[in-house]
GROMACS .gro file of N, CA, C and O in nm:
model
  488
    1MET      N    1  -2.431   8.479   1.081
    1MET     CA    2  -2.477   8.551   0.964
    1MET      C    3  -2.382   8.665   0.938
    1MET      O    4  -2.342   8.736   1.032
    2ILE      N    5  -2.346   8.684   0.813
    2ILE     CA    6  -2.259   8.794   0.774
    2ILE      C    7  -2.344   8.903   0.711
    2ILE      O    8  -2.425   8.876   0.622
    3VAL      N    9  -2.326   9.025   0.758
    3VAL     CA   10  -2.402   9.140   0.710
    3VAL      C   11  -2.305   9.232   0.637
    3VAL      O   12  -2.203   9.274   0.693
    4THR      N   13  -2.336   9.261   0.510
    4THR     CA   14  -2.247   9.344   0.429
    4THR      C   15  -2.330   9.417   0.325
    4THR      O   16  -2.452   9.415   0.328
    5ASP      N   17  -2.262   9.483   0.232
    5ASP     CA   18  -2.334   9.550   0.124
    5ASP      C   19  -2.306   9.481  -0.009
    5ASP      O   20  -2.221   9.392  -0.017
    6SER      N   21  -2.378   9.521  -0.112
    6SER     CA   22  -2.366   9.454  -0.241
    6SER      C   23  -2.228   9.471  -0.303
    6SER      O   24  -2.178   9.379  -0.369
    7PHE      N   25  -2.163   9.586  -0.281
    7PHE     CA   26  -2.030   9.606  -0.337
    7PHE      C   27  -1.932   9.505  -0.279
    7PHE      O   28  -1.857   9.440  -0.352
    8ILE      N   29  -1.931   9.492  -0.147
    8ILE     CA   30  -1.840   9.397  -0.081
    8ILE      C   31  -1.871   9.255  -0.128
    8ILE      O   32  -1.782   9.177  -0.161
    9ALA      N   33  -2.000   9.222  -0.135
    9ALA     CA   34  -2.039   9.087  -0.176
    9ALA      C   35  -1.993   9.053  -0.317
    9ALA      O   36  -1.955   8.939  -0.346
   10GLN      N   37  -1.994   9.153  -0.406
   10GLN     CA   38  -1.957   9.130  -0.546
   10GLN      C   39  -1.809   9.153  -0.575
   10GLN      O   40  -1.762   9.117  -0.682
   11SER      N   41  -1.737   9.210  -0.481
   11SER     CA   42  -1.597   9.248  -0.505
   11SER      C   43  -1.498   9.133  -0.494
   11SER      O   44  -1.383   9.148  -0.534
   12GLY      N   45  -1.540   9.023  -0.436
   12GLY     CA   46  -1.447   8.913  -0.413
   12GLY      C   47  -1.385   8.916  -0.274
   12GLY      O   48  -1.315   8.823  -0.236
   13MET      N   49  -1.410   9.022  -0.199
   13MET     CA   50  -1.353   9.033  -0.064
   13MET      C   51  -1.409   8.927   0.030
   13MET      O   52  -1.345   8.892   0.128
   14MET      N   53  -1.528   8.874   0.000
   14MET     CA   54  -1.589   8.773   0.086
   14MET      C   55  -1.532   8.634   0.061
   14MET      O   56  -1.546   8.545   0.146
   15ALA      N   57  -1.467   8.613  -0.054
   15ALA     CA   58  -1.419   8.479  -0.090
   15ALA      C   59  -1.326   8.418   0.015
   15ALA      O   60  -1.346   8.303   0.055
   16PRO      N   61  -1.224   8.490   0.062
   16PRO     CA   62  -1.137   8.429   0.164
   16PRO      C   63  -1.210   8.400   0.295
   16PRO      O   64  -1.182   8.301   0.362
   17VAL      N   65  -1.305   8.486   0.330
   17VAL     CA   66  -1.382   8.466   0.453
   17VAL      C   67  -1.469   8.340   0.439
   17VAL      O   68  -1.470   8.254   0.526
   18SER      N   69  -1.538   8.331   0.326
   18SER     CA   70  -1.624   8.214   0.303
   18SER      C   71  -1.541   8.086   0.299
   18SER      O   72  -1.581   7.983   0.354
   19ALA      N   73  -1.425   8.090   0.235
   19ALA     CA   74  -1.339   7.972   0.226
   19ALA      C   75  -1.289   7.929   0.364
   19ALA      O   76  -1.289   7.810   0.397
   20ALA      N   77  -1.249   8.025   0.445
   20ALA     CA   78  -1.199   7.994   0.580
   20ALA      C   79  -1.311   7.934   0.666
   20ALA      O   80  -1.288   7.837   0.739
   21LEU      N   81  -1.430   7.990   0.656
   21LEU     CA   82  -1.542   7.937   0.733
   21LEU      C   83  -1.580   7.797   0.685
   21LEU      O   84  -1.605   7.708   0.766
   22ALA      N   85  -1.582   7.778   0.554
   22ALA     CA   86  -1.616   7.647   0.498
   22ALA      C   87  -1.515   7.541   0.540
   22ALA      O   88  -1.551   7.427   0.568
   23ALA      N   89  -1.389   7.580   0.549
   23ALA     CA   90  -1.284   7.486   0.590
   23ALA      C   91  -1.305   7.437   0.732
   23ALA      O   92  -1.254   7.332   0.771
   24HIS      N   93  -1.382   7.513   0.810
   24HIS     CA   94  -1.410   7.475   0.949
   24HIS      C   95  -1.554   7.428   0.967
   24HIS      O   96  -1.605   7.420   1.079
   25GLY      N   97  -1.622   7.400   0.855
   25GLY     CA   98  -1.755   7.343   0.863
   25GLY      C   99  -1.869   7.441   0.876
   25GLY      O  100  -1.982   7.401   0.907
   26PHE      N  101  -1.844   7.569   0.850
   26PHE     CA  102  -1.949   7.670   0.862
   26PHE      C  103  -1.996   7.714   0.723
   26PHE      O  104  -1.915   7.727   0.632
   27ALA      N  105  -2.124   7.737   0.710
   27ALA     CA  106  -2.182   7.788   0.586
   27ALA      C  107  -2.277   7.903   0.624
   27ALA      O  108  -2.398   7.884   0.633
   28PRO      N  109  -2.220   8.020   0.651
   28PRO     CA  110  -2.304   8.129   0.702
   28PRO      C  111  -2.398   8.187   0.597
   28PRO      O  112  -2.369   8.187   0.477
   29THR      N  113  -2.510   8.237   0.645
   29THR     CA  114  -2.600   8.316   0.561
   29THR      C  115  -2.532   8.450   0.538
   29THR      O  116  -2.472   8.507   0.630
   30ILE      N  117  -2.541   8.501   0.417
   30ILE     CA  118  -2.485   8.634   0.387
   30ILE      C  119  -2.599   8.726   0.348
   30ILE      O  120  -2.671   8.700   0.251
   31PHE      N  121  -2.616   8.831   0.424
   31PHE     CA  122  -2.714   8.936   0.394
   31PHE      C  123  -2.634   9.051   0.333
   31PHE      O  124  -2.553   9.113   0.402
   32SER      N  125  -2.655   9.078   0.205
   32SER     CA  126  -2.574   9.180   0.136
   32SER      C  127  -2.657   9.297   0.086
   32SER      O  128  -2.622   9.360  -0.014
   33ASP      N  129  -2.766   9.327   0.155
   33ASP     CA  130  -2.853   9.436   0.113
   33ASP      C  131  -2.843   9.558   0.203
   33ASP      O  132  -2.940   9.635   0.214
   34CYS      N  133  -2.729   9.578   0.268
   34CYS     CA  134  -2.711   9.698   0.349
   34CYS      C  135  -2.709   9.820   0.259
   34CYS      O  136  -2.664   9.812   0.144
   35VAL      N  137  -2.754   9.930   0.312
   35VAL     CA  138  -2.756  10.056   0.238
   35VAL      C  139  -2.681  10.162   0.319
   35VAL      O  140  -2.670  10.150   0.441
   36PRO      N  141  -2.628  10.264   0.250
   36PRO     CA  142  -2.566  10.374   0.326
   36PRO      C  143  -2.669  10.437   0.419
   36PRO      O  144  -2.786  10.449   0.382
   37ASP      N  145  -2.627  10.475   0.536
   37ASP     CA  146  -2.717  10.531   0.636
   37ASP      C  147  -2.838  10.439   0.651
   37ASP      O  148  -2.947  10.466   0.600
   38PRO      N  149  -2.820  10.327   0.721
   38PRO     CA  150  -2.923  10.223   0.729
   38PRO      C  151  -3.062  10.277   0.761
   38PRO      O  152  -3.077  10.367   0.843
   39THR      N  153  -3.158  10.219   0.695
   39THR     CA  154  -3.298  10.256   0.717
   39THR      C  155  -3.366  10.147   0.800
   39THR      O  156  -3.314  10.035   0.812
   40THR      N  157  -3.482  10.179   0.854
   40THR     CA  158  -3.556  10.076   0.928
   40THR      C  159  -3.594   9.962   0.834
   40THR      O  160  -3.596   9.847   0.875
   41ALA      N  161  -3.620   9.993   0.707
   41ALA     CA  162  -3.656   9.889   0.609
   41ALA      C  163  -3.539   9.796   0.582
   41ALA      O  164  -3.557   9.674   0.572
   42SER      N  165  -3.417   9.851   0.572
   42SER     CA  166  -3.302   9.765   0.544
   42SER      C  167  -3.270   9.677   0.665
   42SER      O  168  -3.231   9.561   0.649
   43VAL      N  169  -3.287   9.730   0.785
   43VAL     CA  170  -3.265   9.650   0.906
   43VAL      C  171  -3.372   9.540   0.914
   43VAL      O  172  -3.342   9.425   0.946
   44ALA      N  173  -3.497   9.576   0.883
   44ALA     CA  174  -3.605   9.477   0.885
   44ALA      C  175  -3.579   9.366   0.784
   44ALA      O  176  -3.604   9.248   0.811
   45ALA      N  177  -3.523   9.399   0.667
   45ALA     CA  178  -3.489   9.298   0.567
   45ALA      C  179  -3.379   9.206   0.619
   45ALA      O  180  -3.383   9.085   0.597
   46GLY      N  181  -3.282   9.263   0.689
   46GLY     CA  182  -3.176   9.181   0.748
   46GLY      C  183  -3.229   9.089   0.857
   46GLY      O  184  -3.189   8.973   0.866
   47LEU      N  185  -3.320   9.140   0.937
   47LEU     CA  186  -3.382   9.057   1.042
   47LEU      C  187  -3.464   8.944   0.978
   47LEU      O  188  -3.461   8.830   1.025
   48ALA      N  189  -3.531   8.974   0.870
   48ALA     CA  190  -3.606   8.871   0.798
   48ALA      C  191  -3.512   8.764   0.744
   48ALA      O  192  -3.543   8.644   0.749
   49ALA      N  193  -3.396   8.806   0.694
   49ALA     CA  194  -3.296   8.709   0.645
   49ALA      C  195  -3.246   8.621   0.760
   49ALA      O  196  -3.224   8.501   0.742
   50TRP      N  197  -3.229   8.680   0.878
   50TRP     CA  198  -3.188   8.603   0.996
   50TRP      C  199  -3.294   8.498   1.030
   50TRP      O  200  -3.263   8.383   1.057
   51ARG      N  201  -3.420   8.540   1.027
   51ARG     CA  202  -3.531   8.447   1.057
   51ARG      C  203  -3.539   8.336   0.951
   51ARG      O  204  -3.564   8.221   0.985
   52GLU      N  205  -3.519   8.372   0.825
   52GLU     CA  206  -3.521   8.272   0.718
   52GLU      C  207  -3.408   8.172   0.735
   52GLU      O  208  -3.426   8.053   0.710
   53ALA      N  209  -3.292   8.220   0.777
   53ALA     CA  210  -3.179   8.130   0.802
   53ALA      C  211  -3.212   8.032   0.913
   53ALA      O  212  -3.177   7.914   0.906
   54ALA      N  213  -3.280   8.081   1.015
   54ALA     CA  214  -3.320   7.994   1.127
   54ALA      C  215  -3.420   7.889   1.079
   54ALA      O  216  -3.407   7.771   1.113
   55ALA      N  217  -3.516   7.931   1.000
   55ALA     CA  218  -3.616   7.837   0.949
   55ALA      C  219  -3.552   7.731   0.860
   55ALA      O  220  -3.586   7.613   0.868
   56ALA      N  221  -3.457   7.773   0.777
   56ALA     CA  222  -3.389   7.680   0.686
   56ALA      C  223  -3.303   7.580   0.763
   56ALA      O  224  -3.278   7.470   0.714
   57ALA      N  225  -3.259   7.619   0.881
   57ALA     CA  226  -3.173   7.532   0.962
   57ALA      C  227  -3.255   7.457   1.068
   57ALA      O  228  -3.202   7.417   1.171
   58GLY      N  229  -3.383   7.442   1.045
   58GLY     CA  230  -3.467   7.369   1.139
   58GLY      C  231  -3.486   7.439   1.271
   58GLY      O  232  -3.501   7.375   1.375
   59GLY      N  233  -3.484   7.572   1.270
   59GLY     CA  234  -3.505   7.648   1.392
   59GLY      C  235  -3.377   7.690   1.463
   59GLY      O  236  -3.381   7.761   1.562
   60GLU      N  237  -3.263   7.644   1.412
   60GLU     CA  238  -3.136   7.683   1.473
   60GLU      C  239  -3.087   7.813   1.408
   60GLU      O  240  -3.028   7.814   1.301
   61ALA      N  241  -3.114   7.923   1.477
   61ALA     CA  242  -3.083   8.055   1.423
   61ALA      C  243  -2.934   8.085   1.432
   61ALA      O  244  -2.866   8.036   1.523
   62PRO      N  245  -2.883   8.168   1.340
   62PRO     CA  246  -2.744   8.214   1.354
   62PRO      C  247  -2.726   8.279   1.491
   62PRO      O  248  -2.810   8.359   1.533
   63ASP      N  249  -2.620   8.243   1.561
   63ASP     CA  250  -2.602   8.294   1.697
   63ASP      C  251  -2.494   8.401   1.709
   63ASP      O  252  -2.465   8.447   1.819
   64VAL      N  253  -2.437   8.440   1.598
   64VAL     CA  254  -2.339   8.550   1.593
   64VAL      C  255  -2.368   8.628   1.465
   64VAL      O  256  -2.396   8.570   1.361
   65ILE      N  257  -2.359   8.759   1.474
   65ILE     CA  258  -2.376   8.845   1.357
   65ILE      C  259  -2.242   8.911   1.329
   65ILE      O  260  -2.181   8.970   1.418
   66VAL      N  261  -2.197   8.901   1.205
   66VAL     CA  262  -2.070   8.961   1.163
   66VAL      C  263  -2.101   9.078   1.070
   66VAL      O  264  -2.164   9.059   0.966
   67GLY      N  265  -2.058   9.197   1.109
   67GLY     CA  266  -2.070   9.315   1.024
   67GLY      C  267  -1.941   9.328   0.945
   67GLY      O  268  -1.835   9.351   1.002
   68PHE      N  269  -1.947   9.310   0.814
   68PHE     CA  270  -1.828   9.308   0.728
   68PHE      C  271  -1.841   9.422   0.629
   68PHE      O  272  -1.923   9.417   0.537
   69GLY      N  273  -1.763   9.527   0.648
   69GLY     CA  274  -1.770   9.642   0.557
   69GLY      C  275  -1.749   9.771   0.631
   69GLY      O  276  -1.675   9.779   0.729
   70GLY      N  277  -1.819   9.873   0.584
   70GLY     CA  278  -1.809  10.005   0.645
   70GLY      C  279  -1.905  10.021   0.760
   70GLY      O  280  -1.969   9.926   0.806
   71GLY      N  281  -1.918  10.144   0.805
   71GLY     CA  282  -2.001  10.173   0.921
   71GLY      C  283  -2.146  10.134   0.904
   71GLY      O  284  -2.210  10.089   0.999
   72SER      N  285  -2.200  10.148   0.784
   72SER     CA  286  -2.341  10.113   0.762
   72SER      C  287  -2.364   9.964   0.779
   72SER      O  288  -2.464   9.922   0.838
   73SER      N  289  -2.272   9.882   0.729
   73SER     CA  290  -2.286   9.737   0.746
   73SER      C  291  -2.274   9.698   0.893
   73SER      O  292  -2.350   9.613   0.942
   74ILE      N  293  -2.181   9.761   0.961
   74ILE     CA  294  -2.161   9.729   1.102
   74ILE      C  295  -2.280   9.778   1.186
   74ILE      O  296  -2.329   9.705   1.274
   75ASP      N  297  -2.332   9.896   1.156
   75ASP     CA  298  -2.450   9.945   1.228
   75ASP      C  299  -2.571   9.857   1.202
   75ASP      O  300  -2.649   9.827   1.293
   76THR      N  301  -2.588   9.812   1.077
   76THR     CA  302  -2.698   9.723   1.044
   76THR      C  303  -2.685   9.592   1.121
   76THR      O  304  -2.782   9.539   1.174
   77ALA      N  305  -2.562   9.540   1.127
   77ALA     CA  306  -2.538   9.415   1.201
   77ALA      C  307  -2.575   9.431   1.348
   77ALA      O  308  -2.638   9.342   1.407
   78LYS      N  309  -2.539   9.543   1.408
   78LYS     CA  310  -2.572   9.566   1.549
   78LYS      C  311  -2.722   9.572   1.571
   78LYS      O  312  -2.774   9.516   1.668
   79ALA      N  313  -2.793   9.638   1.480
   79ALA     CA  314  -2.938   9.649   1.494
   79ALA      C  315  -3.005   9.512   1.477
   79ALA      O  316  -3.095   9.476   1.553
   80ILE      N  317  -2.960   9.434   1.379
   80ILE     CA  318  -3.015   9.299   1.359
   80ILE      C  319  -2.990   9.214   1.484
   80ILE      O  320  -3.078   9.142   1.530
   81ALA      N  321  -2.869   9.223   1.538
   81ALA     CA  322  -2.835   9.144   1.657
   81ALA      C  323  -2.925   9.178   1.775
   81ALA      O  324  -2.969   9.090   1.848
   82MET      N  325  -2.953   9.306   1.793
   82MET     CA  326  -3.040   9.348   1.903
   82MET      C  327  -3.183   9.299   1.881
   82MET      O  328  -3.245   9.241   1.969
   83LEU      N  329  -3.236   9.321   1.760
   83LEU     CA  330  -3.375   9.285   1.733
   83LEU      C  331  -3.397   9.134   1.731
   83LEU      O  332  -3.506   9.087   1.763
   84ALA      N  333  -3.294   9.059   1.697
   84ALA     CA  334  -3.305   8.913   1.695
   84ALA      C  335  -3.336   8.860   1.836
   84ALA      O  336  -3.405   8.760   1.850
   85VAL      N  337  -3.286   8.928   1.937
   85VAL     CA  338  -3.308   8.885   2.075
   85VAL      C  339  -3.427   8.957   2.138
   85VAL      O  340  -3.513   8.896   2.200
   86ALA      N  341  -3.432   9.089   2.119
   86ALA     CA  342  -3.531   9.171   2.189
   86ALA      C  343  -3.666   9.180   2.118
   86ALA      O  344  -3.767   9.208   2.181
   87GLY      N  345  -3.667   9.158   1.986
   87GLY     CA  346  -3.791   9.172   1.911
   87GLY      C  347  -3.825   9.317   1.887
   87GLY      O  348  -3.751   9.408   1.922
   88GLY      N  349  -3.940   9.338   1.827
   88GLY     CA  350  -3.984   9.474   1.798
   88GLY      C  351  -3.921   9.530   1.673
   88GLY      O  352  -3.876   9.456   1.586
   89ALA      N  353  -3.918   9.663   1.668
   89ALA     CA  354  -3.862   9.735   1.555
   89ALA      C  355  -3.760   9.835   1.606
   89ALA      O  356  -3.759   9.869   1.725
   90VAL      N  357  -3.677   9.884   1.517
   90VAL     CA  358  -3.573   9.979   1.556
   90VAL      C  359  -3.634  10.099   1.628
   90VAL      O  360  -3.581  10.146   1.729
   91ALA      N  361  -3.746  10.148   1.579
   91ALA     CA  362  -3.810  10.267   1.638
   91ALA      C  363  -3.849  10.246   1.784
   91ALA      O  364  -3.859  10.342   1.860
   92ASP      N  365  -3.867  10.121   1.826
   92ASP     CA  366  -3.901  10.093   1.965
   92ASP      C  367  -3.787  10.126   2.061
   92ASP      O  368  -3.809  10.136   2.182
   93TYR      N  369  -3.667  10.141   2.008
   93TYR     CA  370  -3.549  10.158   2.093
   93TYR      C  371  -3.480  10.293   2.074
   93TYR      O  372  -3.364  10.308   2.108
   94LYS      N  373  -3.552  10.390   2.020
   94LYS     CA  374  -3.491  10.522   2.003
   94LYS      C  375  -3.474  10.589   2.139
   94LYS      O  376  -3.541  10.553   2.236
   95MET      N  377  -3.386  10.685   2.147
   95MET     CA  378  -3.358  10.753   2.272
   95MET      C  379  -3.487  10.809   2.329
   95MET      O  380  -3.570  10.854   2.252
   96PRO      N  381  -3.507  10.806   2.456
   96PRO     CA  382  -3.413  10.773   2.563
   96PRO      C  383  -3.412  10.627   2.604
   96PRO      O  384  -3.349  10.592   2.704
   97ALA      N  385  -3.477  10.540   2.529
   97ALA     CA  386  -3.479  10.398   2.565
   97ALA      C  387  -3.338  10.339   2.558
   97ALA      O  388  -3.259  10.375   2.472
   98ALA      N  389  -3.309  10.251   2.649
   98ALA     CA  390  -3.179  10.183   2.649
   98ALA      C  391  -3.190  10.061   2.558
   98ALA      O  392  -3.288   9.986   2.565
   99ALA      N  393  -3.091  10.042   2.472
   99ALA     CA  394  -3.091   9.926   2.383
   99ALA      C  395  -3.059   9.801   2.465
   99ALA      O  396  -2.963   9.798   2.541
  100PRO      N  397  -3.140   9.698   2.450
  100PRO     CA  398  -3.112   9.574   2.523
  100PRO      C  399  -2.996   9.499   2.458
  100PRO      O  400  -2.956   9.528   2.346
  101ARG      N  401  -2.945   9.401   2.532
  101ARG     CA  402  -2.838   9.317   2.477
  101ARG      C  403  -2.893   9.234   2.363
  101ARG      O  404  -3.006   9.188   2.366
  102GLY      N  405  -2.808   9.212   2.264
  102GLY     CA  406  -2.847   9.130   2.150
  102GLY      C  407  -2.751   9.014   2.135
  102GLY      O  408  -2.676   8.980   2.227
  103LEU      N  409  -2.752   8.956   2.018
  103LEU     CA  410  -2.656   8.851   1.986
  103LEU      C  411  -2.516   8.911   1.982
  103LEU      O  412  -2.501   9.031   1.960
  104PRO      N  413  -2.413   8.829   1.999
  104PRO     CA  414  -2.277   8.880   1.983
  104PRO      C  415  -2.256   8.934   1.841
  104PRO      O  416  -2.308   8.878   1.745
  105VAL      N  417  -2.180   9.042   1.831
  105VAL     CA  418  -2.149   9.103   1.702
  105VAL      C  419  -1.997   9.107   1.685
  105VAL      O  420  -1.925   9.148   1.776
  106VAL      N  421  -1.952   9.063   1.569
  106VAL     CA  422  -1.812   9.075   1.532
  106VAL      C  423  -1.806   9.178   1.421
  106VAL      O  424  -1.873   9.164   1.319
  107ALA      N  425  -1.729   9.284   1.441
  107ALA     CA  426  -1.716   9.390   1.341
  107ALA      C  427  -1.586   9.373   1.264
  107ALA      O  428  -1.479   9.364   1.325
  108VAL      N  429  -1.597   9.367   1.132
  108VAL     CA  430  -1.480   9.357   1.044
  108VAL      C  431  -1.482   9.479   0.953
  108VAL      O  432  -1.540   9.477   0.845
  109PRO      N  433  -1.420   9.588   0.999
  109PRO     CA  434  -1.423   9.710   0.918
  109PRO      C  435  -1.331   9.697   0.797
  109PRO      O  436  -1.219   9.647   0.807
  110THR      N  437  -1.380   9.741   0.682
  110THR     CA  438  -1.300   9.737   0.559
  110THR      C  439  -1.262   9.876   0.513
  110THR      O  440  -1.208   9.892   0.405
  111THR      N  441  -1.291   9.976   0.595
  111THR     CA  442  -1.257  10.113   0.563
  111THR      C  443  -1.172  10.170   0.676
  111THR      O  444  -1.174  10.120   0.787
  112ALA      N  445  -1.099  10.275   0.644
  112ALA     CA  446  -1.017  10.339   0.746
  112ALA      C  447  -1.099  10.428   0.837
  112ALA      O  448  -1.054  10.468   0.943
  113GLY      N  449  -1.222  10.457   0.797
  113GLY     CA  450  -1.308  10.543   0.879
  113GLY      C  451  -1.264  10.688   0.870
  113GLY      O  452  -1.238  10.738   0.762
  114ALA      N  453  -1.251  10.752   0.983
  114ALA     CA  454  -1.212  10.892   0.984
  114ALA      C  455  -1.071  10.907   0.928
  114ALA      O  456  -0.986  10.820   0.943
  115ARG      N  457  -1.046  11.019   0.866
  115ARG     CA  458  -0.917  11.044   0.802
  115ARG      C  459  -0.801  11.028   0.900
  115ARG      O  460  -0.696  10.980   0.865
  116VAL      N  461  -0.821  11.062   1.025
  116VAL     CA  462  -0.715  11.054   1.124
  116VAL      C  463  -0.668  10.910   1.144
  116VAL      O  464  -0.554  10.886   1.181
  117ALA      N  465  -0.755  10.812   1.118
  117ALA     CA  466  -0.718  10.671   1.141
  117ALA      C  467  -0.601  10.628   1.052
  117ALA      O  468  -0.529  10.537   1.086
  118GLY      N  469  -0.583  10.695   0.939
  118GLY     CA  470  -0.475  10.658   0.850
  118GLY      C  471  -0.361  10.758   0.847
  118GLY      O  472  -0.273  10.749   0.764
  119SER      N  473  -0.359  10.853   0.940
  119SER     CA  474  -0.255  10.955   0.940
  119SER      C  475  -0.133  10.906   1.018
  119SER      O  476  -0.138  10.810   1.092
  120GLU      N  477  -0.022  10.977   1.003
  120GLU     CA  478   0.102  10.938   1.073
  120GLU      C  479   0.087  10.932   1.223
  120GLU      O  480   0.133  10.837   1.285
  121PRO      N  481   0.021  11.030   1.288
  121PRO     CA  482   0.010  11.023   1.433
  121PRO      C  483  -0.071  10.903   1.482
  121PRO      O  484  -0.050  10.853   1.591
  122ALA      N  485  -0.164  10.855   1.398
  122ALA     CA  486  -0.248  10.742   1.440
  122ALA      C  487  -0.161  10.618   1.444
  122ALA      O  488  -0.176  10.527   1.515
   0.00000   0.00000   0.00000
């Protein structure tokens, strides 16, 4: 499952990714409702999309979560991956609780992040 935001989904940036995956026989679910500073509601919506993808595939759930975009998309992907395995809600894992292992996450950042990441010394 690919987790991103509506801007990335509508920008055309997903087209090469979708084409490459399709060329290898994959048709991933795309959850594009990430919001800046992810909320418990947006993570719950992503988890629901993961469950719907599993139901549509006869119970075979996506086994990798790809966060494609900025930090909010990647953070949402990590939370969905954890909840897909551990269950519960995000609030169940707030500090000091240790976050359990989740599904594998692949992060594809589309932003430079902190200003230093694009400076000469970096």
